[in-house]
PDB file of C-alpha atoms in Angstrom:
ATOM      1  CA  MET M   1     122.271 118.456  84.765  1.00 40.00           C
ATOM      2  CA  VAL M   2     120.069 121.244  86.121  1.00 41.00           C
ATOM      3  CA  VAL M   3     116.642 120.067  87.147  1.00 48.00           C
ATOM      4  CA  GLN M   4     113.724 122.400  87.637  1.00 59.00           C
ATOM      5  CA  GLU M   5     112.261 121.668  91.032  1.00 74.00           C
ATOM      6  CA  LEU M   6     108.552 121.140  91.277  1.00 77.00           C
ATOM      7  CA  SER M   7     106.548 123.197  93.720  1.00 84.00           C
ATOM      8  CA  ASP M   8     104.791 121.537  96.635  1.00 86.00           C
ATOM      9  CA  GLU M   9     101.449 122.048  94.872  1.00 91.00           C
ATOM     10  CA  GLN M  10     102.763 120.436  91.675  1.00 89.00           C
ATOM     11  CA  LEU M  11     104.084 117.482  93.654  1.00 89.00           C
ATOM     12  CA  ASN M  12     100.760 117.153  95.466  1.00 92.00           C
ATOM     13  CA  ARG M  13      98.883 117.054  92.148  1.00 94.00           C
ATOM     14  CA  VAL M  14     101.248 114.425  90.748  1.00 94.00           C
ATOM     15  CA  PHE M  15     101.053 112.163  93.786  1.00 93.00           C
ATOM     16  CA  ARG M  16      97.258 112.537  94.024  1.00 95.00           C
ATOM     17  CA  ALA M  17      96.981 111.636  90.344  1.00 96.00           C
ATOM     18  CA  LEU M  18      99.262 108.618  90.695  1.00 95.00           C
ATOM     19  CA  ALA M  19      97.436 107.370  93.792  1.00 96.00           C
ATOM     20  CA  ASP M  20      94.778 105.848  91.542  1.00 97.00           C
ATOM     21  CA  ALA M  21      95.487 102.539  89.754  1.00 97.00           C
ATOM     22  CA  THR M  22      93.500 103.496  86.641  1.00 97.00           C
ATOM     23  CA  ARG M  23      95.472 106.714  86.285  1.00 97.00           C
ATOM     24  CA  ARG M  24      98.775 104.888  86.701  1.00 97.00           C
ATOM     25  CA  ASP M  25      97.671 102.492  83.965  1.00 97.00           C
ATOM     26  CA  ILE M  26      96.721 105.371  81.669  1.00 98.00           C
ATOM     27  CA  VAL M  27     100.148 106.939  82.179  1.00 97.00           C
ATOM     28  CA  ARG M  28     101.854 103.614  81.476  1.00 96.00           C
ATOM     29  CA  ARG M  29      99.841 103.065  78.305  1.00 96.00           C
ATOM     30  CA  THR M  30     100.341 106.568  76.964  1.00 97.00           C
ATOM     31  CA  LEU M  31     104.096 106.622  77.462  1.00 95.00           C
ATOM     32  CA  ASN M  32     104.481 104.070  74.662  1.00 90.00           C
ATOM     33  CA  ALA M  33     102.140 105.699  72.159  1.00 93.00           C
ATOM     34  CA  GLU M  34      99.379 108.243  71.771  1.00 95.00           C
ATOM     35  CA  VAL M  35      96.063 106.647  72.673  1.00 96.00           C
ATOM     36  CA  SER M  36      92.597 108.010  71.998  1.00 96.00           C
ATOM     37  CA  ILE M  37      90.328 108.557  74.953  1.00 95.00           C
ATOM     38  CA  SER M  38      87.844 106.197  73.268  1.00 95.00           C
ATOM     39  CA  ASP M  39      90.450 103.426  73.147  1.00 96.00           C
ATOM     40  CA  LEU M  40      91.367 104.059  76.765  1.00 96.00           C
ATOM     41  CA  ALA M  41      87.718 103.970  77.827  1.00 96.00           C
ATOM     42  CA  ALA M  42      87.143 100.653  76.039  1.00 96.00           C
ATOM     43  CA  ASP M  43      89.562  98.917  78.414  1.00 94.00           C
ATOM     44  CA  TYR M  44      88.048 100.079  81.699  1.00 96.00           C
ATOM     45  CA  ASP M  45      84.843  99.123  83.413  1.00 95.00           C
ATOM     46  CA  MET M  46      83.671 102.730  83.678  1.00 96.00           C
ATOM     47  CA  SER M  47      81.986 105.354  81.572  1.00 96.00           C
ATOM     48  CA  PHE M  48      83.699 107.401  78.899  1.00 95.00           C
ATOM     49  CA  ALA M  49      83.100 110.492  81.067  1.00 96.00           C
ATOM     50  CA  ALA M  50      84.860 108.842  84.029  1.00 97.00           C
ATOM     51  CA  VAL M  51      87.906 108.099  81.864  1.00 97.00           C
ATOM     52  CA  GLN M  52      87.862 111.713  80.663  1.00 96.00           C
ATOM     53  CA  LYS M  53      87.968 112.844  84.310  1.00 97.00           C
ATOM     54  CA  HIS M  54      90.950 110.575  84.980  1.00 98.00           C
ATOM     55  CA  VAL M  55      92.727 112.013  81.936  1.00 98.00           C
ATOM     56  CA  ALA M  56      91.910 115.553  83.099  1.00 97.00           C
ATOM     57  CA  ALA M  57      93.447 114.855  86.527  1.00 97.00           C
ATOM     58  CA  LEU M  58      96.574 113.479  84.853  1.00 98.00           C
ATOM     59  CA  GLN M  59      96.716 116.462  82.519  1.00 97.00           C
ATOM     60  CA  THR M  60      96.431 118.883  85.453  1.00 96.00           C
ATOM     61  CA  ALA M  61      99.334 117.073  87.107  1.00 96.00           C
ATOM     62  CA  GLY M  62     101.376 117.376  83.900  1.00 95.00           C
ATOM     63  CA  LEU M  63     101.644 113.613  83.478  1.00 97.00           C
ATOM     64  CA  VAL M  64      99.833 113.511  80.132  1.00 98.00           C
ATOM     65  CA  SER M  65      98.874 115.946  77.418  1.00 97.00           C
ATOM     66  CA  LYS M  66      95.793 115.856  75.227  1.00 96.00           C
ATOM     67  CA  ILE M  67      95.998 116.525  71.518  1.00 94.00           C
ATOM     68  CA  ALA M  68      93.090 117.113  69.153  1.00 93.00           C
ATOM     69  CA  ARG M  69      93.498 115.262  65.882  1.00 92.00           C
ATOM     70  CA  GLY M  70      90.356 115.665  63.832  1.00 93.00           C
ATOM     71  CA  ARG M  71      87.464 114.510  65.965  1.00 92.00           C
ATOM     72  CA  GLU M  72      89.676 112.361  68.157  1.00 91.00           C
ATOM     73  CA  ARG M  73      91.330 113.402  71.377  1.00 93.00           C
ATOM     74  CA  LEU M  74      94.663 111.655  71.806  1.00 96.00           C
ATOM     75  CA  VAL M  75      96.460 111.304  75.106  1.00 97.00           C
ATOM     76  CA  ARG M  76     100.246 111.314  75.254  1.00 97.00           C
ATOM     77  CA  GLY M  77     102.337 110.576  78.343  1.00 96.00           C
ATOM     78  CA  GLN M  78     104.858 113.172  79.486  1.00 95.00           C
ATOM     79  CA  PRO M  79     108.079 111.331  80.365  1.00 93.00           C
ATOM     80  CA  GLU M  80     109.837 114.582  81.334  1.00 91.00           C
ATOM     81  CA  ARG M  81     107.412 115.076  84.249  1.00 90.00           C
ATOM     82  CA  LEU M  82     108.100 111.514  85.395  1.00 90.00           C
ATOM     83  CA  ARG M  83     111.832 112.234  85.234  1.00 90.00           C
ATOM     84  CA  HIS M  84     111.295 115.266  87.483  1.00 88.00           C
ATOM     85  CA  ILE M  85     109.361 113.112  89.950  1.00 88.00           C
ATOM     86  CA  THR M  86     112.050 110.421  89.901  1.00 88.00           C
ATOM     87  CA  GLN M  87     114.745 113.023  90.555  1.00 88.00           C
ATOM     88  CA  THR M  88     112.696 114.543  93.378  1.00 86.00           C
ATOM     89  CA  LEU M  89     112.258 111.145  95.009  1.00 86.00           C
ATOM     90  CA  SER M  90     115.972 110.418  94.559  1.00 88.00           C
ATOM     91  CA  ALA M  91     116.786 113.693  96.323  1.00 84.00           C
ATOM     92  CA  PHE M  92     114.558 112.654  99.249  1.00 83.00           C
ATOM     93  CA  GLU M  93     116.274 109.274  99.318  1.00 87.00           C
ATOM     94  CA  ASP M  94     119.698 110.957  99.385  1.00 88.00           C
ATOM     95  CA  ILE M  95     118.638 113.102 102.343  1.00 89.00           C
ATOM     96  CA  TRP M  96     117.472 110.062 104.311  1.00 90.00           C
ATOM     97  CA  ARG M  97     120.545 108.035 103.438  1.00 89.00           C
ATOM     98  CA  GLN M  98     122.765 110.875 104.683  1.00 90.00           C
ATOM     99  CA  ARG M  99     120.776 111.067 107.919  1.00 89.00           C
ATOM    100  CA  ILE M 100     121.079 107.329 108.455  1.00 90.00           C
ATOM    101  CA  GLU M 101     124.830 107.475 107.791  1.00 88.00           C
ATOM    102  CA  ARG M 102     125.218 110.296 110.344  1.00 87.00           C
ATOM    103  CA  LEU M 103     123.194 108.292 112.859  1.00 87.00           C
ATOM    104  CA  ASP M 104     125.364 105.223 112.189  1.00 82.00           C
ATOM    105  CA  ASP M 105     128.493 107.345 112.717  1.00 80.00           C
ATOM    106  CA  PHE M 106     127.084 108.793 115.929  1.00 84.00           C
ATOM    107  CA  LEU M 107     126.158 105.372 117.282  1.00 84.00           C
ATOM    108  CA  ALA M 108     129.578 103.969 116.356  1.00 83.00           C
ATOM    109  CA  ASP M 109     131.264 106.840 118.233  1.00 80.00           C
ATOM    110  CA  GLU M 110     129.056 106.251 121.285  1.00 76.00           C
ATOM    111  CA  ALA M 111     129.640 102.494 121.403  1.00 68.00           C
ATOM    112  CA  PRO M 112     131.734 101.341 124.383  1.00 73.00           C
ATOM    113  CA  SER M 113     135.323 100.521 123.458  1.00 63.00           C
TER     114      SER M 113
END
């Protein structure tokens, strides 16, 4: 499987967006179904405008998309972006695991016999 790598700026936007608990909750809720911004706002102790700003940050990061349906604005999670992030983190994990294995091998070779 060929995976398009995300740029450093894209990764920064994603991680900044996911650093906030409300945004993580919005992503979680919108992965299961489209949710209106009004419905999202009803569940948080903040203004409608504040929820809109959270959604905008998530949209900029590519974690959600916003769809106009009549007068409503629906938010839909973007699982493909999350897959890219998961694969990026897995690649980092692989790099560190390889480094640890090389260090283990080096230390085993240096151990007194």
